Tab-separated table of C-alpha atoms in Angstrom:
chain	number	residue	atom	x	y	z
A	1	MET	CA	26.058	7.452	0.382
A	2	ASN	CA	25.419	4.155	1.882
A	3	THR	CA	28.091	1.837	0.599
A	4	VAL	CA	26.948	-1.572	-0.310
A	5	SER	CA	27.410	-3.748	2.469
A	6	GLU	CA	25.468	-1.162	4.106
A	7	ILE	CA	22.842	-1.465	1.785
A	8	LEU	CA	23.153	-5.337	2.426
A	9	LYS	CA	23.147	-5.002	6.030
A	10	LYS	CA	20.103	-3.310	6.239
A	11	VAL	CA	18.081	-5.688	3.484
A	12	LYS	CA	18.897	-8.322	5.321
A	13	ARG	CA	17.871	-6.789	8.945
A	14	LEU	CA	15.137	-5.982	7.128
A	15	GLU	CA	13.872	-8.947	6.271
A	16	ILE	CA	14.864	-11.157	9.780
A	17	ILE	CA	12.111	-8.333	11.172
A	18	SER	CA	9.563	-8.338	8.380
A	19	ASN	CA	9.399	-12.381	8.280
A	20	ARG	CA	9.078	-12.438	12.324
A	21	PHE	CA	6.191	-9.876	11.262
A	22	ALA	CA	4.346	-11.927	8.933
A	23	ASN	CA	5.053	-15.075	10.955
A	24	ASP	CA	3.589	-14.018	14.149
A	25	LEU	CA	1.358	-10.970	13.135
A	26	PHE	CA	-0.798	-12.076	9.952
A	27	ALA	CA	-1.433	-16.136	10.033
A	28	GLY	CA	-4.058	-16.442	8.581
A	29	GLN	CA	-5.443	-12.682	8.145
A	30	TYR	CA	-3.786	-11.514	5.362
A	31	LYS	CA	-4.759	-13.698	2.963
A	32	SER	CA	-8.372	-13.294	4.653
A	33	VAL	CA	-9.039	-9.551	4.739
A	34	PHE	CA	-8.260	-9.580	1.096
A	35	ARG	CA	-10.243	-10.891	-2.252
A	36	GLY	CA	-8.800	-12.586	-4.805
A	37	ARG	CA	-9.911	-11.801	-8.533
A	38	GLY	CA	-12.339	-14.257	-8.192
A	39	MET	CA	-12.458	-17.373	-10.254
A	40	GLU	CA	-10.249	-19.082	-12.463
A	41	PHE	CA	-10.611	-21.151	-15.331
A	42	SER	CA	-9.822	-24.819	-14.743
A	43	GLU	CA	-10.823	-27.186	-17.168
A	44	VAL	CA	-13.915	-28.522	-18.642
A	45	ARG	CA	-15.551	-31.668	-18.474
A	46	GLU	CA	-17.902	-33.610	-18.838
A	47	TYR	CA	-21.924	-33.150	-18.281
A	48	GLU	CA	-23.584	-34.974	-15.875
A	49	PRO	CA	-27.009	-34.667	-14.196
A	50	GLY	CA	-26.957	-32.023	-11.298
A	51	ASP	CA	-24.030	-30.060	-13.493
A	52	ASP	CA	-25.617	-26.020	-13.806
A	53	ILE	CA	-27.093	-25.851	-17.598
A	54	ARG	CA	-25.371	-22.447	-17.890
A	55	SER	CA	-21.601	-24.162	-17.292
A	56	ILE	CA	-22.017	-26.000	-20.203
A	57	ASP	CA	-19.435	-25.150	-22.783
A	58	TRP	CA	-20.542	-24.592	-26.277
A	59	ASN	CA	-18.094	-24.351	-28.224
A	60	VAL	CA	-16.767	-28.324	-27.093
A	61	THR	CA	-19.665	-29.396	-26.838
A	62	ALA	CA	-20.259	-28.419	-30.333
A	63	ARG	CA	-17.210	-30.155	-31.247
A	64	ALA	CA	-17.602	-32.808	-29.244
A	65	GLY	CA	-21.415	-33.790	-30.087
A	66	ARG	CA	-22.063	-34.596	-26.444
A	67	PRO	CA	-22.266	-31.724	-23.119
A	68	PHE	CA	-19.310	-30.007	-21.994
A	69	ILE	CA	-18.729	-27.800	-18.405
A	70	LYS	CA	-16.845	-25.433	-17.839
A	71	ARG	CA	-14.831	-25.824	-14.559
A	72	PHE	CA	-13.571	-23.019	-12.654
A	73	VAL	CA	-11.680	-22.763	-9.071
A	74	GLU	CA	-11.528	-19.619	-6.995
A	75	GLU	CA	-8.250	-17.047	-7.869
A	76	ARG	CA	-6.761	-16.499	-4.587
A	77	GLU	CA	-3.334	-15.575	-5.861
A	78	LEU	CA	-3.333	-11.305	-5.618
A	79	THR	CA	-1.392	-8.531	-7.141
A	80	VAL	CA	-0.380	-6.514	-4.345
A	81	LEU	CA	1.300	-3.030	-5.744
A	82	PHE	CA	2.799	-0.491	-3.065
A	83	MET	CA	2.976	3.109	-3.981
A	84	VAL	CA	5.381	4.696	-1.423
A	85	ASP	CA	5.531	8.460	-1.221
A	86	ILE	CA	9.264	9.254	-1.571
A	87	SER	CA	8.919	13.631	-1.490
A	88	ALA	CA	11.349	15.840	0.791
A	89	SER	CA	8.486	15.825	3.713
A	90	GLY	CA	9.252	11.872	4.091
A	91	ILE	CA	12.883	12.627	5.905
A	92	PHE	CA	10.853	14.303	9.307
A	93	GLY	CA	10.809	11.904	11.804
A	94	SER	CA	11.176	12.970	15.775
A	95	SER	CA	12.885	8.957	16.593
A	96	VAL	CA	12.764	7.869	12.987
A	97	SER	CA	12.256	9.368	9.318
A	98	LYS	CA	8.246	9.193	7.913
A	99	LEU	CA	9.964	7.456	4.527
A	100	ASP	CA	12.031	5.056	7.224
A	101	THR	CA	8.953	3.680	8.987
A	102	ALA	CA	7.295	3.179	5.427
A	103	ILE	CA	9.961	0.787	4.249
A	104	GLU	CA	9.396	-0.933	7.149
A	105	VAL	CA	5.636	-1.307	6.811
A	106	VAL	CA	6.328	-2.320	3.002
A	107	GLY	CA	8.500	-4.968	3.140
A	108	THR	CA	6.329	-6.713	6.755
A	109	LEU	CA	3.541	-6.910	3.751
A	110	MET	CA	5.883	-7.451	1.263
A	111	PHE	CA	6.801	-10.817	3.121
A	112	SER	CA	3.151	-11.590	3.729
A	113	ALA	CA	1.927	-11.466	0.160
A	114	LEU	CA	4.681	-13.668	-0.796
A	115	LYS	CA	3.788	-16.554	1.897
A	116	ASN	CA	0.573	-16.512	0.103
A	117	ASN	CA	2.378	-16.556	-3.644
A	118	ASP	CA	1.135	-12.661	-4.606
A	119	LYS	CA	2.703	-10.715	-7.274
A	120	VAL	CA	4.159	-7.551	-5.554
A	121	GLY	CA	4.860	-4.651	-7.076
A	122	LEU	CA	6.491	-1.270	-6.854
A	123	LEU	CA	6.121	2.672	-7.710
A	124	THR	CA	7.555	5.591	-6.313
A	125	PHE	CA	6.126	8.909	-6.457
A	126	GLY	CA	6.995	12.492	-5.471
A	127	ASP	CA	5.891	15.401	-7.778
A	128	ARG	CA	5.977	12.863	-10.483
A	129	VAL	CA	6.161	9.010	-10.626
A	130	HIS	CA	10.108	8.240	-10.204
A	131	ASP	CA	10.367	4.317	-10.761
A	132	TYR	CA	7.895	1.407	-11.440
A	133	TYR	CA	8.337	-1.944	-10.940
A	134	ARG	CA	5.576	-4.684	-12.173
A	135	PRO	CA	4.084	-7.027	-9.963
A	136	THR	CA	5.832	-9.966	-9.649
A	137	LYS	CA	6.522	-13.219	-8.197
A	138	GLY	CA	9.029	-15.118	-5.725
A	139	LYS	CA	11.125	-14.187	-2.996
A	140	ALA	CA	13.771	-12.839	-4.935
A	141	ASN	CA	11.825	-10.174	-6.587
A	142	ILE	CA	10.674	-9.184	-3.017
A	143	LEU	CA	14.039	-8.841	-1.779
A	144	ARG	CA	15.209	-6.152	-4.990
A	145	LEU	CA	12.527	-3.900	-4.084
A	146	ILE	CA	12.629	-3.629	-0.746
A	147	ARG	CA	16.751	-2.770	-1.740
A	148	GLU	CA	15.964	-0.019	-3.754
A	149	LEU	CA	13.524	1.666	-0.984
A	150	VAL	CA	16.468	1.263	1.055
A	151	THR	CA	18.713	2.846	-1.086
A	152	THR	CA	15.850	5.612	-2.221
A	153	GLU	CA	16.209	8.980	-1.088
A	154	PRO	CA	13.658	11.453	0.012
A	155	VAL	CA	13.209	13.910	-3.964
A	156	PRO	CA	12.840	17.404	-3.802
A	157	GLY	CA	9.736	18.870	-4.267
A	158	GLY	CA	6.151	18.372	-3.051
A	159	THR	CA	3.691	15.592	-3.804
A	160	ASN	CA	1.215	14.768	-6.722
A	161	LEU	CA	-1.100	12.339	-5.688
A	162	ASP	CA	-3.256	12.161	-9.239
A	163	CYS	CA	-0.210	11.991	-10.921
A	164	ALA	CA	0.311	8.951	-9.142
A	165	LEU	CA	-3.230	7.467	-9.143
A	166	GLU	CA	-3.481	8.245	-12.480
A	167	TYR	CA	-0.462	6.073	-13.714
A	168	VAL	CA	-1.472	3.245	-11.837
A	169	ASN	CA	-4.905	3.306	-13.763
A	170	ARG	CA	-3.389	3.041	-16.839
A	171	VAL	CA	-0.583	0.275	-16.379
A	172	LEU	CA	-2.914	-1.543	-13.954
A	173	LYS	CA	-5.270	-3.625	-16.927
A	174	ARG	CA	-6.718	-6.042	-13.770
A	175	ARG	CA	-7.863	-5.297	-9.951
A	176	ALA	CA	-5.273	-4.920	-7.672
A	177	VAL	CA	-4.580	-4.565	-3.731
A	178	LEU	CA	-2.968	-0.911	-3.311
A	179	PHE	CA	-1.040	0.391	-0.733
A	180	LEU	CA	-1.070	3.477	-0.386
A	181	LEU	CA	1.967	5.099	2.078
A	182	SER	CA	2.239	8.962	2.493
A	183	ASP	CA	2.397	11.722	4.676
A	184	PHE	CA	-0.358	13.104	2.121
A	185	TYR	CA	1.132	16.368	2.089
A	186	ALA	CA	-0.185	17.085	-0.918
A	187	PRO	CA	-3.165	19.053	-2.777
A	188	GLU	CA	-6.643	17.188	-2.022
A	189	PRO	CA	-6.687	14.349	-4.895
A	190	GLY	CA	-9.584	14.635	-7.771
A	191	GLN	CA	-11.489	11.804	-9.834
A	192	ALA	CA	-8.494	10.286	-9.973
A	193	LEU	CA	-8.570	8.598	-6.169
A	194	SER	CA	-12.454	7.284	-6.824
A	195	LEU	CA	-11.697	5.612	-10.270
A	196	CYS	CA	-9.041	4.363	-8.663
A	197	ALA	CA	-10.438	2.787	-5.597
A	198	ARG	CA	-14.131	1.223	-7.931
A	199	ARG	CA	-11.276	-0.249	-9.255
A	200	HIS	CA	-8.594	-1.307	-7.063
A	201	ASP	CA	-8.422	-2.457	-3.765
A	202	LEU	CA	-7.200	0.641	-2.477
A	203	ILE	CA	-5.575	1.463	1.208
A	204	ALA	CA	-4.373	4.507	2.633
A	205	LEU	CA	-1.597	4.152	4.952
A	206	THR	CA	-1.133	7.783	6.404
A	207	LEU	CA	2.302	8.206	7.911
A	208	THR	CA	2.286	10.825	11.248
A	209	ASP	CA	4.994	12.328	13.178
A	210	ARG	CA	3.380	13.757	17.383
A	211	ARG	CA	5.989	16.522	16.507
A	212	GLU	CA	4.160	18.342	13.408
A	213	ARG	CA	0.990	17.644	16.284
A	214	GLU	CA	2.636	18.957	18.965
A	215	PHE	CA	5.068	21.854	18.594
A	216	PRO	CA	7.047	21.852	22.167
A	217	ASN	CA	7.845	25.206	23.732
A	218	VAL	CA	11.214	25.881	22.324
A	219	GLY	CA	11.642	29.780	21.885
A	220	PHE	CA	11.632	30.867	18.121
A	221	LEU	CA	12.429	28.337	15.764
A	222	ASN	CA	13.634	28.135	11.932
A	223	LEU	CA	11.711	25.954	10.459
A	224	PHE	CA	12.341	24.038	7.418
A	225	ASP	CA	9.746	22.751	4.616
A	226	PRO	CA	11.902	20.465	2.826
A	227	GLU	CA	9.355	20.376	0.052
A	228	THR	CA	9.835	24.331	-0.805
A	229	GLY	CA	12.997	24.842	0.634
A	230	GLN	CA	10.957	28.169	2.640
A	231	THR	CA	12.961	28.400	5.952
A	232	ARG	CA	10.778	30.021	8.173
A	233	LEU	CA	11.275	32.166	11.571
A	234	VAL	CA	8.116	30.525	14.338
A	235	ASP	CA	8.154	31.238	17.840
A	236	THR	CA	6.400	28.206	19.699
A	237	GLY	CA	6.957	30.175	22.850
A	238	SER	CA	3.602	31.145	22.396
A	239	ALA	CA	0.169	28.656	22.539
A	240	ALA	CA	-1.431	31.014	19.612
A	241	VAL	CA	1.169	29.685	17.706
A	242	ARG	CA	1.124	26.647	18.390
A	243	ASP	CA	-2.576	26.113	18.818
A	244	TYR	CA	-2.700	27.461	15.177
A	245	LEU	CA	0.039	25.479	13.260
A	246	ALA	CA	-2.049	22.151	15.575
A	247	SER	CA	-4.883	23.429	13.928
A	248	ARG	CA	-3.904	23.754	10.499
A	249	LEU	CA	-2.357	20.144	10.540
A	250	ALA	CA	-5.485	19.007	12.057
A	251	GLY	CA	-7.986	20.956	9.214
A	252	LYS	CA	-5.143	18.991	6.683
A	253	ARG	CA	-6.077	15.938	8.111
A	254	ALA	CA	-9.951	16.046	8.055
A	255	GLU	CA	-9.584	16.898	4.629
A	256	ILE	CA	-7.450	13.948	3.306
A	257	ALA	CA	-9.741	11.645	5.371
A	258	GLY	CA	-12.822	12.875	3.934
A	259	ALA	CA	-11.928	12.719	0.372
A	260	LEU	CA	-10.603	9.150	1.179
A	261	ARG	CA	-13.496	8.415	3.230
A	262	ARG	CA	-16.056	9.630	0.098
A	263	ALA	CA	-13.956	7.135	-2.248
A	264	LYS	CA	-14.782	4.261	0.523
A	265	VAL	CA	-11.095	4.235	0.868
A	266	ASP	CA	-10.233	2.537	3.741
A	267	GLU	CA	-7.240	4.668	5.989
A	268	LEU	CA	-4.665	3.192	8.156
A	269	PRO	CA	-2.411	5.950	10.334
A	270	ILE	CA	1.582	5.007	11.130
A	271	GLU	CA	2.858	6.965	13.495
A	272	ALA	CA	6.815	7.471	12.993
A	273	GLY	CA	8.593	4.708	15.052
A	274	SER	CA	6.458	3.036	16.431
A	275	ASP	CA	5.974	-0.787	17.327
A	276	PHE	CA	3.249	-0.276	14.099
A	277	SER	CA	1.984	-4.063	14.423
A	278	GLY	CA	-0.229	-3.816	16.645
A	279	ASP	CA	-1.762	-1.267	14.201
A	280	LEU	CA	-0.934	-3.135	11.364
A	281	ARG	CA	-3.232	-6.043	13.427
A	282	GLN	CA	-5.971	-4.406	14.595
A	283	PHE	CA	-6.832	-3.116	10.921
A	284	PHE	CA	-6.670	-5.662	9.418
A	285	ARG	CA	-9.155	-8.034	12.392
A	286	SER	CA	-11.227	-5.161	12.365
A	287	ARG	CA	-11.131	-5.199	8.079
A	288	GLU	CA	-11.808	-9.380	8.298
A	289	ARG	CA	-14.686	-8.893	10.118
A	290	ARG	CA	-16.272	-6.023	7.944
A	291	LEU	CA	-15.563	-8.064	5.074
A	292	GLY	CA	-17.387	-10.787	6.469
A	293	HIS	CA	-15.051	-13.478	5.872
């Protein structure tokens, strides 16, 4: 159990690292790769020759006895929600756990959102939704959310993506940017994924670890599945066994990647314990080019 002092140190360290990444890597990029919610009403003013008659506010015009038009400005501030999978498989990591890596990625993106004056929220889930923090503005809110993540422990059980996506579809009424962080060791999501992707700008950050793809040859090994609680003895000395395990994982990854692609969800793999800043920067640049900003 972490003490209050340890928690504060972790939060401060994450704030320093995340701020540096947000400043050095995403100067201008974050704002350009996510669209605002469109045009926001600003004011009404008296009609002038050349104004678009489609902008006439007929209610104000009728009251004033002369034509007035509505003025709109582009709404750049966003609502950003981080959906973080805290199921038991998040404890795995050959150097740094997948959950700790997710927290660092979230911190970086949260401070980028802060610089854009966005509303930021958090949802944690496993086989069900555990906590939901409504999107709010301000640094105090960001630090509170990071503190909640730092103190979060992986929960027993598997991952229910549909449950989390359906919850978001219920609680978020207006378009938002959603970052979904998970290792996607879960059944293939159903219609909730495509519905969420149509309503929101949904981005999947897939957490991986090289030891899940490349099993070392260390002879007989007891492999514990933290999500089911089962232990199985595996002969890693057998090339056939190692190939089988790698093939099973590759098949699962392909299944999830296919589901995300069909739902038109952008996916970015993040290696646990890696310097993910380069991956994020490349992803942002690629998205910026594709969206034509």
